[in-house]
mmCIF file of C-alpha atoms in Angstrom:
data_model
loop_
_atom_site.group_PDB
_atom_site.id
_atom_site.type_symbol
_atom_site.label_atom_id
_atom_site.label_comp_id
_atom_site.label_asym_id
_atom_site.label_seq_id
_atom_site.Cartn_x
_atom_site.Cartn_y
_atom_site.Cartn_z
ATOM 1 C CA MET A 20 131.134 259.249 -19.756
ATOM 2 C CA PRO A 21 130.645 260.134 -16.051
ATOM 3 C CA PRO A 22 132.322 263.290 -14.751
ATOM 4 C CA ALA A 23 135.557 263.229 -12.811
ATOM 5 C CA SER A 24 135.293 264.248 -9.146
ATOM 6 C CA GLU A 25 137.997 266.577 -7.906
ATOM 7 C CA TRP A 26 138.654 268.316 -4.605
ATOM 8 C CA TRP A 27 139.998 271.838 -4.248
ATOM 9 C CA PRO A 28 141.137 273.200 -0.858
ATOM 10 C CA TRP A 29 139.821 276.687 -0.201
ATOM 11 C CA ARG A 30 140.005 278.383 3.199
ATOM 12 C CA ASN A 31 138.367 275.965 5.655
ATOM 13 C CA HIS A 32 136.536 274.061 2.917
ATOM 14 C CA ARG A 33 137.251 271.028 0.770
ATOM 15 C CA VAL A 34 135.396 272.078 -2.366
ATOM 16 C CA HIS A 35 133.953 269.396 -4.607
ATOM 17 C CA LEU A 36 134.106 269.857 -8.373
ATOM 18 C CA LEU A 37 132.714 267.818 -11.243
ATOM 19 C CA ARG A 38 134.793 267.987 -14.408
ATOM 20 C CA SER A 39 134.559 266.979 -18.034
ATOM 21 C CA ARG A 40 137.988 267.993 -19.259
ATOM 22 C CA ASP A 41 138.815 268.870 -22.854
ATOM 23 C CA ALA A 42 142.292 270.348 -23.152
ATOM 24 C CA ASN A 43 141.675 271.122 -26.825
ATOM 25 C CA ALA A 44 138.462 273.058 -26.221
ATOM 26 C CA PRO A 45 138.884 276.790 -26.857
ATOM 27 C CA VAL A 46 136.494 277.777 -24.038
ATOM 28 C CA ARG A 47 135.827 276.709 -20.458
ATOM 29 C CA ILE A 48 132.362 276.759 -18.848
ATOM 30 C CA LEU A 49 131.834 276.907 -15.079
ATOM 31 C CA VAL A 50 128.363 275.828 -13.910
ATOM 32 C CA VAL A 51 127.033 277.382 -10.673
ATOM 33 C CA HIS A 52 123.947 276.086 -8.851
ATOM 34 C CA GLY A 53 121.368 277.992 -6.851
ATOM 35 C CA ALA A 54 119.545 277.369 -3.564
ATOM 36 C CA GLY A 55 117.799 274.125 -4.444
ATOM 37 C CA ALA A 56 120.435 272.139 -6.297
ATOM 38 C CA HIS A 57 124.152 271.272 -6.471
ATOM 39 C CA ALA A 58 126.692 270.194 -9.068
ATOM 40 C CA ALA A 59 125.447 266.622 -9.435
ATOM 41 C CA ALA A 60 121.824 267.772 -9.726
ATOM 42 C CA LEU A 61 122.750 270.101 -12.598
ATOM 43 C CA TRP A 62 125.120 267.672 -14.281
ATOM 44 C CA PRO A 63 122.448 265.853 -16.357
ATOM 45 C CA VAL A 64 121.832 269.190 -18.102
ATOM 46 C CA ALA A 65 125.415 270.470 -18.064
ATOM 47 C CA SER A 66 126.838 267.185 -19.360
ATOM 48 C CA LEU A 67 124.928 267.635 -22.612
ATOM 49 C CA LEU A 68 127.596 270.224 -23.422
ATOM 50 C CA ALA A 69 130.354 267.624 -23.170
ATOM 51 C CA GLY A 70 131.891 266.941 -26.561
ATOM 52 C CA ARG A 71 130.768 270.348 -27.880
ATOM 53 C CA SER A 72 134.218 271.980 -27.776
ATOM 54 C CA VAL A 73 133.958 273.159 -24.167
ATOM 55 C CA ASP A 74 135.887 272.264 -21.029
ATOM 56 C CA LEU A 75 133.223 271.808 -18.359
ATOM 57 C CA THR A 76 133.275 272.262 -14.569
ATOM 58 C CA ALA A 77 130.444 272.327 -12.007
ATOM 59 C CA VAL A 78 131.042 273.414 -8.412
ATOM 60 C CA ASP A 79 129.427 272.500 -5.091
ATOM 61 C CA LEU A 80 129.283 275.741 -3.133
ATOM 62 C CA PRO A 81 129.747 275.520 0.669
ATOM 63 C CA LEU A 82 126.735 274.013 2.508
ATOM 64 C CA TYR A 83 125.710 272.163 -0.678
ATOM 65 C CA GLY A 84 126.620 269.002 -2.524
ATOM 66 C CA ARG A 85 129.701 267.119 -1.378
ATOM 67 C CA THR A 86 131.791 270.128 -0.370
ATOM 68 C CA VAL A 87 133.149 269.649 3.160
ATOM 69 C CA THR A 88 133.038 272.631 5.523
ATOM 70 C CA THR A 89 134.529 272.616 9.004
ATOM 71 C CA SER A 90 132.433 275.526 10.291
ATOM 72 C CA ARG A 91 129.049 275.497 8.572
ATOM 73 C CA GLY A 92 127.525 278.000 10.972
ATOM 74 C CA THR A 93 129.762 280.832 9.766
ATOM 75 C CA VAL A 94 129.246 280.469 5.994
ATOM 76 C CA THR A 95 127.803 283.568 4.312
ATOM 77 C CA TYR A 96 126.741 284.501 0.800
ATOM 78 C CA GLU A 97 129.888 286.609 0.532
ATOM 79 C CA ASP A 98 131.876 283.375 0.908
ATOM 80 C CA TRP A 99 130.165 282.059 -2.222
ATOM 81 C CA ILE A 100 131.255 285.130 -4.159
ATOM 82 C CA ASP A 101 134.827 284.949 -2.850
ATOM 83 C CA LEU A 102 135.057 281.241 -3.650
ATOM 84 C CA LEU A 103 133.957 281.739 -7.244
ATOM 85 C CA VAL A 104 136.415 284.581 -7.753
ATOM 86 C CA ASP A 105 139.256 282.429 -6.401
ATOM 87 C CA LEU A 106 138.183 279.354 -8.372
ATOM 88 C CA ILE A 107 138.089 281.347 -11.608
ATOM 89 C CA SER A 108 141.619 282.533 -10.853
ATOM 90 C CA ALA A 109 142.901 279.088 -9.829
ATOM 91 C CA ASP A 110 141.560 277.484 -13.022
ATOM 92 C CA ASP A 111 142.763 280.256 -15.332
ATOM 93 C CA ASP A 112 144.836 278.736 -18.137
ATOM 94 C CA GLY A 113 144.484 281.536 -20.660
ATOM 95 C CA ARG A 114 141.312 280.248 -22.257
ATOM 96 C CA PRO A 115 138.137 282.362 -21.991
ATOM 97 C CA VAL A 116 135.664 281.231 -19.337
ATOM 98 C CA VAL A 117 131.875 281.493 -19.497
ATOM 99 C CA LEU A 118 129.834 281.214 -16.307
ATOM 100 C CA LEU A 119 126.439 279.496 -16.304
ATOM 101 C CA GLY A 120 124.396 280.489 -13.260
ATOM 102 C CA ALA A 121 121.162 278.657 -12.433
ATOM 103 C CA SER A 122 118.402 280.217 -10.323
ATOM 104 C CA ILE A 123 119.955 282.490 -7.653
ATOM 105 C CA GLY A 124 123.292 281.422 -9.102
ATOM 106 C CA GLY A 125 122.520 283.808 -11.960
ATOM 107 C CA LEU A 126 123.106 287.158 -10.254
ATOM 108 C CA LEU A 127 125.750 285.464 -8.095
ATOM 109 C CA THR A 128 127.808 284.679 -11.196
ATOM 110 C CA VAL A 129 127.453 288.239 -12.519
ATOM 111 C CA GLU A 130 128.669 289.599 -9.169
ATOM 112 C CA ALA A 131 131.613 287.185 -9.013
ATOM 113 C CA ALA A 132 132.538 287.761 -12.661
ATOM 114 C CA ALA A 133 132.539 291.538 -12.193
ATOM 115 C CA ARG A 134 134.883 291.180 -9.236
ATOM 116 C CA SER A 135 137.067 288.639 -11.027
ATOM 117 C CA ARG A 136 137.604 290.534 -14.307
ATOM 118 C CA ARG A 137 138.603 287.218 -15.914
ATOM 119 C CA VAL A 138 135.202 286.198 -17.329
ATOM 120 C CA ALA A 139 134.266 286.466 -20.987
ATOM 121 C CA ALA A 140 130.474 286.197 -20.527
ATOM 122 C CA VAL A 141 127.730 285.076 -18.160
ATOM 123 C CA VAL A 142 124.643 283.038 -18.999
ATOM 124 C CA ALA A 143 121.931 283.138 -16.328
ATOM 125 C CA THR A 144 118.601 281.323 -16.146
ATOM 126 C CA CYS A 145 117.425 283.866 -13.571
ATOM 127 C CA LEU A 146 118.563 287.274 -12.314
ATOM 128 C CA LEU A 147 116.428 287.640 -9.222
ATOM 129 C CA ASP A 148 117.593 290.542 -7.033
ATOM 130 C CA PRO A 149 116.903 289.673 -3.363
ATOM 131 C CA ARG A 150 116.678 293.337 -2.362
ATOM 132 C CA GLU A 151 113.700 293.977 -4.631
ATOM 133 C CA ARG A 152 110.377 293.840 -2.770
ATOM 134 C CA ARG A 153 108.527 291.691 -5.296
ATOM 135 C CA ALA A 154 111.481 289.329 -5.613
ATOM 136 C CA ARG A 155 111.424 288.796 -1.859
ATOM 137 C CA SER A 156 107.737 288.003 -1.956
ATOM 138 C CA VAL A 157 108.007 285.374 -4.715
ATOM 139 C CA MET A 158 111.119 283.526 -3.587
ATOM 140 C CA THR A 159 109.864 282.307 -0.198
ATOM 141 C CA ARG A 160 106.975 280.181 0.975
ATOM 142 C CA LEU A 161 105.616 283.154 2.911
ATOM 143 C CA GLY A 162 104.842 285.204 -0.184
ATOM 144 C CA SER A 163 104.128 288.861 0.540
ATOM 145 C CA PHE A 164 104.075 288.125 4.288
ATOM 146 C CA ALA A 165 107.876 287.688 4.047
ATOM 147 C CA LEU A 166 108.245 291.459 3.632
ATOM 148 C CA ALA A 167 107.223 292.017 7.239
ATOM 149 C CA PHE A 168 110.212 289.998 8.452
ATOM 150 C CA MET A 169 112.856 291.663 6.269
ATOM 151 C CA PRO A 170 113.717 294.491 8.747
ATOM 152 C CA LEU A 171 114.635 291.783 11.276
ATOM 153 C CA LEU A 172 117.458 290.505 9.064
ATOM 154 C CA LYS A 173 119.766 293.199 10.448
ATOM 155 C CA LEU A 174 119.422 291.577 13.862
ATOM 156 C CA VAL A 175 120.731 288.214 12.633
ATOM 157 C CA ARG A 176 124.214 288.123 14.141
ATOM 158 C CA GLY A 177 126.257 286.243 16.741
ATOM 159 C CA PRO A 178 124.767 282.941 17.944
ATOM 160 C CA ILE A 179 121.485 283.646 16.131
ATOM 161 C CA ALA A 180 123.308 283.723 12.798
ATOM 162 C CA ARG A 181 124.569 280.176 13.392
ATOM 163 C CA LEU A 182 121.089 278.696 13.862
ATOM 164 C CA PRO A 183 120.454 276.047 11.160
ATOM 165 C CA VAL A 184 117.429 276.360 8.888
ATOM 166 C CA LYS A 185 116.352 273.871 6.253
ATOM 167 C CA VAL A 186 116.274 275.411 2.784
ATOM 168 C CA SER A 187 112.957 273.737 1.943
ATOM 169 C CA TRP A 188 111.329 275.542 4.879
ATOM 170 C CA ILE A 189 112.114 278.895 3.277
ATOM 171 C CA ALA A 190 112.383 278.418 -0.488
ATOM 172 C CA ASP A 191 109.204 277.598 -2.379
ATOM 173 C CA LEU A 192 110.613 274.446 -3.961
ATOM 174 C CA ARG A 193 107.104 273.406 -4.985
ATOM 175 C CA ARG A 194 107.637 275.703 -7.959
ATOM 176 C CA MET A 195 110.971 274.201 -8.989
ATOM 177 C CA GLY A 196 109.548 272.586 -12.110
ATOM 178 C CA ARG A 197 106.416 271.989 -14.109
ATOM 179 C CA ASP A 198 106.125 268.541 -12.508
ATOM 180 C CA PRO A 199 105.492 268.830 -8.730
ATOM 181 C CA LYS A 200 107.564 265.672 -8.231
ATOM 182 C CA LEU A 201 110.698 267.633 -9.077
ATOM 183 C CA GLY A 202 110.119 270.064 -6.233
ATOM 184 C CA ARG A 203 109.506 267.220 -3.789
ATOM 185 C CA LEU A 204 112.683 265.501 -4.963
ATOM 186 C CA CYS A 205 114.737 268.671 -4.464
ATOM 187 C CA ALA A 206 113.229 269.227 -1.012
ATOM 188 C CA LYS A 207 114.278 265.724 0.074
ATOM 189 C CA ASP A 208 117.804 266.071 -1.295
ATOM 190 C CA ALA A 209 120.036 266.657 1.743
ATOM 191 C CA ARG A 210 122.744 268.025 -0.557
ATOM 192 C CA GLY A 211 120.392 270.484 -2.240
ATOM 193 C CA GLY A 212 116.967 271.825 -1.293
ATOM 194 C CA GLY A 213 116.897 269.656 1.828
ATOM 195 C CA ALA A 214 120.194 271.046 3.123
ATOM 196 C CA TRP A 215 120.540 272.893 6.418
ATOM 197 C CA VAL A 216 122.065 276.365 6.174
ATOM 198 C CA PRO A 217 122.790 278.924 8.900
ATOM 199 C CA LEU A 218 120.324 281.757 9.322
ATOM 200 C CA GLY A 219 123.215 284.147 8.824
ATOM 201 C CA PHE A 220 123.741 282.823 5.312
ATOM 202 C CA LEU A 221 120.129 283.577 4.374
ATOM 203 C CA ALA A 222 120.342 287.038 5.954
ATOM 204 C CA SER A 223 123.570 287.830 4.096
ATOM 205 C CA TYR A 224 122.025 286.771 0.783
ATOM 206 C CA MET A 225 118.798 288.728 1.254
ATOM 207 C CA GLN A 226 120.728 291.895 2.144
ATOM 208 C CA HIS A 227 123.470 291.696 -0.496
ATOM 209 C CA ALA A 228 123.278 294.698 -2.810
ATOM 210 C CA HIS A 229 125.063 293.093 -5.805
ATOM 211 C CA SER A 230 126.549 296.510 -6.491
ATOM 212 C CA GLU A 231 129.578 295.101 -8.320
ATOM 213 C CA ALA A 232 127.266 293.328 -10.760
ATOM 214 C CA ARG A 233 126.116 296.799 -11.835
ATOM 215 C CA THR A 234 129.659 297.494 -13.062
ATOM 216 C CA ALA A 235 129.726 294.440 -15.355
ATOM 217 C CA LEU A 236 130.914 295.398 -18.836
ATOM 218 C CA PHE A 237 131.081 291.833 -20.186
ATOM 219 C CA PRO A 238 128.092 290.275 -22.005
ATOM 220 C CA VAL A 239 125.307 288.911 -19.805
ATOM 221 C CA HIS A 240 122.781 286.605 -21.460
ATOM 222 C CA LEU A 241 119.485 285.919 -19.703
ATOM 223 C CA MET A 242 118.041 282.572 -20.817
ATOM 224 C CA HIS A 243 114.913 282.391 -18.705
ATOM 225 C CA PRO A 244 112.469 279.469 -18.614
ATOM 226 C CA GLU A 245 109.255 280.443 -20.358
ATOM 227 C CA LEU A 246 106.915 278.656 -17.919
ATOM 228 C CA ASP A 247 108.736 279.523 -14.694
ATOM 229 C CA LYS A 248 106.053 279.655 -11.977
ATOM 230 C CA TRP A 249 108.557 280.597 -9.271
ATOM 231 C CA THR A 250 110.550 283.578 -10.538
ATOM 232 C CA PRO A 251 108.680 285.682 -13.123
ATOM 233 C CA VAL A 252 110.759 286.606 -16.144
ATOM 234 C CA GLU A 253 109.929 290.304 -15.817
ATOM 235 C CA LEU A 254 111.828 290.426 -12.500
ATOM 236 C CA SER A 255 114.956 289.012 -14.117
ATOM 237 C CA GLU A 256 114.593 291.325 -17.091
ATOM 238 C CA GLY A 257 114.287 294.258 -14.704
ATOM 239 C CA THR A 258 117.647 293.328 -13.179
ATOM 240 C CA LEU A 259 119.120 292.811 -16.647
ATOM 241 C CA ARG A 260 118.264 296.408 -17.564
ATOM 242 C CA THR A 261 120.399 297.675 -14.671
ATOM 243 C CA LEU A 262 123.572 296.077 -16.072
ATOM 244 C CA PRO A 263 125.792 298.441 -18.074
ATOM 245 C CA GLY A 264 127.362 295.934 -20.482
ATOM 246 C CA PRO A 265 125.878 294.214 -23.540
ATOM 247 C CA THR A 266 122.884 292.025 -22.683
ATOM 248 C CA THR A 267 120.469 289.672 -24.397
ATOM 249 C CA SER A 268 117.289 287.971 -23.255
ATOM 250 C CA GLN A 269 115.531 284.897 -24.585
ATOM 251 C CA LEU A 270 112.889 282.496 -23.327
ATOM 252 C CA LEU A 271 113.548 278.771 -22.965
ATOM 253 C CA ARG A 272 110.412 277.396 -24.545
ATOM 254 C CA GLY A 273 108.226 275.089 -22.495
ATOM 255 C CA CYS A 274 110.539 275.018 -19.457
ATOM 256 C CA GLY A 275 109.839 275.397 -15.764
ATOM 257 C CA HIS A 276 112.273 277.015 -13.302
ATOM 258 C CA PHE A 277 114.666 274.073 -13.584
ATOM 259 C CA PRO A 278 115.037 273.931 -17.392
ATOM 260 C CA LEU A 279 114.651 270.228 -18.141
ATOM 261 C CA GLU A 280 111.984 270.167 -20.839
ATOM 262 C CA ASP A 281 112.348 270.427 -24.587
ATOM 263 C CA PRO A 282 112.394 272.495 -26.691
ATOM 264 C CA GLY A 283 113.672 274.918 -24.028
ATOM 265 C CA LEU A 284 116.490 272.621 -22.978
ATOM 266 C CA GLN A 285 117.753 272.615 -26.557
ATOM 267 C CA ASP A 286 117.334 276.410 -26.622
ATOM 268 C CA LEU A 287 119.654 276.594 -23.614
ATOM 269 C CA LEU A 288 122.273 274.297 -25.137
ATOM 270 C CA THR A 289 122.189 276.131 -28.461
ATOM 271 C CA GLY A 290 122.441 279.480 -26.702
ATOM 272 C CA LEU A 291 125.377 278.325 -24.582
ATOM 273 C CA GLU A 292 127.190 276.995 -27.642
ATOM 274 C CA LYS A 293 126.797 280.367 -29.359
ATOM 275 C CA VAL A 294 128.008 282.299 -26.315
ATOM 276 C CA ALA A 295 131.011 279.956 -26.001
ATOM 277 C CA ALA A 296 131.794 280.278 -29.711
ATOM 278 C CA ASP A 297 131.569 284.081 -29.510
ATOM 279 C CA ALA A 298 133.876 284.081 -26.472
ATOM 280 C CA GLY A 299 136.402 281.891 -28.251
ATOM 281 C CA SER A 300 136.351 283.909 -31.484
ATOM 282 C CA SER A 301 136.634 287.179 -29.558
ATOM 283 C CA ILE A 302 139.806 286.016 -27.848
ATOM 284 C CA ALA A 303 141.200 284.524 -31.059
ATOM 285 C CA GLY A 304 140.577 287.768 -32.894
ATOM 286 C CA SER A 305 142.056 290.076 -30.256
ATOM 287 C CA PRO A 306 145.436 291.703 -30.932
ATOM 288 C CA ASN A 307 148.520 290.266 -29.233
#
């Protein structure tokens, strides 16, 4: 069954959501994309959870997907965090919610969940910290040469911050999956890796400290693709070790950065089901 499209007004945005509702499900899952995708691009994977006792939502963050923004040039990474916090609150119906963050959506969801205080657990396919030197060198097309430009990020303000940049010019989408065709497809997708974003958004992301993520006391589960040629697993595991709450780490067997291949895809689904079940049983077993 195809997802239902819904629209949620937030600040100066008309936020697009994909939903697979299940009022009887004990747990809700919110799916959050990264820099090269959007809700519809992740739905073929996320939809495999439909019918597995979860209520499922995927969001198009501003600048991506079908979300409508009246002032694209002023969108920052902090807006993404604020939106997720407000969406979690707006959707709160008493059931536990698990966040699934893909790519840079991983640490984003930990940051938003820590600020929200309404999240039972986070599952992340990546926990790349943009302030780490090696992370900065692997995430862009420039490699280690990108480090020379990082001090200039503090100068990105005013009219310069509004200058549009295509995501595929910066992000190394060639490493999106094991099949190079996937990266080319993402780069051509005007709602995903082919989107135009303001330079100020990129600067705000690269400089964000994710300090609130380091206060996260809820479980964070890293489910990292085994054959990820874009973001090495050791970088994500390094970030995972800085989180104070309970954490787990597992490899999605045979998967590239975008986890589409089996058996890793089934590893992800099985892992998500377990996290959702644990979240549901934890709430059910808590005292009134």
